[in-house]
Short mmCIF file of C-alpha atoms in Angstrom, two decimals:
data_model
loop_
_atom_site.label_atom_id
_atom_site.label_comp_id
_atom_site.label_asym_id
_atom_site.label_seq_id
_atom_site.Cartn_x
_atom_site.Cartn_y
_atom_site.Cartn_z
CA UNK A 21 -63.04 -10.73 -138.80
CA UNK A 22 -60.30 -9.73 -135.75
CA UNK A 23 -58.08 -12.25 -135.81
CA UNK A 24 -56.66 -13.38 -131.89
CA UNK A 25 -52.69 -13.91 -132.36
CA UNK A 26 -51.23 -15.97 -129.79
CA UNK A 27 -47.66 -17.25 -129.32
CA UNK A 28 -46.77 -20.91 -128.02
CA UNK A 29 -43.37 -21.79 -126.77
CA UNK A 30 -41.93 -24.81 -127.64
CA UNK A 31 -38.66 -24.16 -126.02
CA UNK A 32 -35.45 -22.38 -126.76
CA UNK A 33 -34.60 -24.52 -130.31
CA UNK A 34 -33.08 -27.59 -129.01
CA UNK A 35 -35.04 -30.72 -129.43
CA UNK A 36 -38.27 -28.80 -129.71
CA UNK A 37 -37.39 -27.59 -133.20
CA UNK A 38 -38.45 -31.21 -134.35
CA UNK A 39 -41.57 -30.59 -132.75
CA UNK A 40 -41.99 -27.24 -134.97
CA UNK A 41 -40.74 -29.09 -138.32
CA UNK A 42 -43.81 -31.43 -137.49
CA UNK A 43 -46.01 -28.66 -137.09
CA UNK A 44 -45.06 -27.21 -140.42
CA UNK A 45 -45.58 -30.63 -141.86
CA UNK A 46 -49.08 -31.57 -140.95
CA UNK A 47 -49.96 -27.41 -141.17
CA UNK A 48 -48.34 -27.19 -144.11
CA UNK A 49 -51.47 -25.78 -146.27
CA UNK A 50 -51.98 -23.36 -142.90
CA UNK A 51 -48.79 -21.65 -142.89
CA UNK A 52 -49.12 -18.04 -143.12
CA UNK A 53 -45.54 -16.97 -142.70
CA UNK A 54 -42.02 -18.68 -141.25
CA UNK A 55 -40.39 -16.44 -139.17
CA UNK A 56 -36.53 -15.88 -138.27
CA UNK A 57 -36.42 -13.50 -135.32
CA UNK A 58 -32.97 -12.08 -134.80
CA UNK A 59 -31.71 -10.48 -132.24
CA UNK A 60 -28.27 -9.74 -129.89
CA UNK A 61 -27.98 -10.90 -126.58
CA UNK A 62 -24.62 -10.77 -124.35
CA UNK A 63 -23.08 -9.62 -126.96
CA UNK A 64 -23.82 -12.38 -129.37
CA UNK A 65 -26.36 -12.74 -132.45
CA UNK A 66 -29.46 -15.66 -131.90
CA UNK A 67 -32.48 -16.12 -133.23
CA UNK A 68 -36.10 -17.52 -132.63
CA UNK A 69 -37.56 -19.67 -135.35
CA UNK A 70 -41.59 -18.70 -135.50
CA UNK A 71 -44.29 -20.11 -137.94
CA UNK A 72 -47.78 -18.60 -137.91
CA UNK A 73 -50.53 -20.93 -139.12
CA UNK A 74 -53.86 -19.34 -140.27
CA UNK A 75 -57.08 -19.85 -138.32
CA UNK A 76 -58.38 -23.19 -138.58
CA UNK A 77 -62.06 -23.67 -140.07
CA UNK A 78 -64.09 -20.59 -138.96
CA UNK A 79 -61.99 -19.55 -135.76
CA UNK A 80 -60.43 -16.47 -135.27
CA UNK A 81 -57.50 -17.90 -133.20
CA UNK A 82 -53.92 -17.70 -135.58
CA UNK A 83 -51.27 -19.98 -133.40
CA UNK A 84 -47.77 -18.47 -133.74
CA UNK A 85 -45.31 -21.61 -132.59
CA UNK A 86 -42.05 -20.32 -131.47
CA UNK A 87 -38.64 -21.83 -130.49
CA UNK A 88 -37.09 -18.67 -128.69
CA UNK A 89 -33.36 -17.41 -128.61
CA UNK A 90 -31.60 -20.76 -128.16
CA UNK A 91 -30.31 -20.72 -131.63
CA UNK A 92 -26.89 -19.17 -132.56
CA UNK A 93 -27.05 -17.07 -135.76
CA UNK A 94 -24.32 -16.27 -138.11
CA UNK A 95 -25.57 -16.32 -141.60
CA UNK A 96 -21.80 -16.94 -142.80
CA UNK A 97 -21.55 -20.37 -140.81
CA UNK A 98 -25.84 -21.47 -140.25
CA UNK A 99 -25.64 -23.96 -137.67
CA UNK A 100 -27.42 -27.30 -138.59
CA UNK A 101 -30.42 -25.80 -136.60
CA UNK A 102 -30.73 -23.38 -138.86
CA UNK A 103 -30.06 -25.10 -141.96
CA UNK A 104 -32.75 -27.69 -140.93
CA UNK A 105 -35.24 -24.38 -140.19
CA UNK A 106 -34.53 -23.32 -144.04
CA UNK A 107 -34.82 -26.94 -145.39
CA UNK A 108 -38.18 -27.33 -143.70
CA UNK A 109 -39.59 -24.05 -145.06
CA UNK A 110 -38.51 -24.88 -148.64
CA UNK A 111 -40.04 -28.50 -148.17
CA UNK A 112 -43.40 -26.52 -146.71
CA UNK A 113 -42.74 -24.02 -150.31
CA UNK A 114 -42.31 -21.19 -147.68
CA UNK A 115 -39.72 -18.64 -147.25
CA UNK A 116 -38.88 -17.86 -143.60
CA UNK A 117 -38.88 -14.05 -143.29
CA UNK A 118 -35.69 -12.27 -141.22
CA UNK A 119 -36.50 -9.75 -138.78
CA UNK A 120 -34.34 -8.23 -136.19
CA UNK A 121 -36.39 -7.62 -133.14
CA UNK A 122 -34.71 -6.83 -129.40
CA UNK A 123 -34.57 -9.61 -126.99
CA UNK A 124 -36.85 -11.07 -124.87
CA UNK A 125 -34.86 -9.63 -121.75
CA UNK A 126 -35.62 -6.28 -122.26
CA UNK A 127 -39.18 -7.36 -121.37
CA UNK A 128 -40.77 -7.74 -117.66
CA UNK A 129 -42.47 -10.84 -118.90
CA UNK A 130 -42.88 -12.65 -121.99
CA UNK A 131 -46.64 -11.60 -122.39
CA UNK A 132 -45.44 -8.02 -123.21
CA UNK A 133 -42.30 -9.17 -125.52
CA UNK A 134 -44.68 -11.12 -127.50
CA UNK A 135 -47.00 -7.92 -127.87
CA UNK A 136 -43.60 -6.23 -128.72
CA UNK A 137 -43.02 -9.20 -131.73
CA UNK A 138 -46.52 -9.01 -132.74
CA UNK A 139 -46.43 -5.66 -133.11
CA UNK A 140 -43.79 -5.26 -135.10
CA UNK A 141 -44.61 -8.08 -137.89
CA UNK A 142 -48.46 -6.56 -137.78
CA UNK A 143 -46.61 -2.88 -138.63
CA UNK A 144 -44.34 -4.86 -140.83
CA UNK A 145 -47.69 -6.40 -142.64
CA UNK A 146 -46.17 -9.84 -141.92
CA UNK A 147 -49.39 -10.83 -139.66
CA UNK A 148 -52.93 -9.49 -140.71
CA UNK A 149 -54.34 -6.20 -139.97
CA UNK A 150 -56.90 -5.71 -137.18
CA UNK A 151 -60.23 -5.06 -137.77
#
């Protein structure tokens, strides 16, 4: 079965973080992985939270929700953000998984940054194999 990955953007981790808590909630038997996308820009660390859900039913479509690069990152001093991430994903019995990626900016457009990300969790075997 070839599984279609697709990104959604919630927003850049402000408010819409709630939104992806909720998700994880009532997904919470869906969850394929939890995601903590790290990555420089400007000279500073942030990261994108992402949770993949598996297919629902019989469909081939796999959802991956994302809150991109509005979060700070520095795993000395996790803001509350953060913190709330890692709470949620222990409350869900996941563990989010770090990977440093480059940012979004190098891109043209999003579509081919999130073919870049998808990419390198699929070579990572964080995502399932195509078919």
């Amino acid at each position: 079965m070839l599984i279609n990955e697709q990104f959604i953007k919630l927003g850049h981790g402000y408010g819409d973080i709630y939104e992806l808590f909720e998700l994880m909630k009532t997904n919470q038997t869906r969850i394929h992985n939890a995601f903590l996308l790290i990555t420089e820009h400007q000279g500073k660390a942030v990261c994108s939270f992402a949770v993949a859900l598996k297919p629902a039913g019989s469909s081939q479509f796999m959802p991956i929700y994302i809150c991109l690069e509005g979060i700070p990152y520095n795993p000395e001093s996790p803001s509350k953000r953060l913190t709330l991430f890692e709470q949620n994903c222990e409350a869900c019995h996941v563990t989010p998984i770090q990977v440093a990626i480059k940012h979004s900016s190098y891109f043209e457009e999003y579509e081919l940054y999130y073919q870049y990300v998808t990419g390198i969790l699929r070579l990572n075997h964080l995502l399932p194999p195509l078919q």
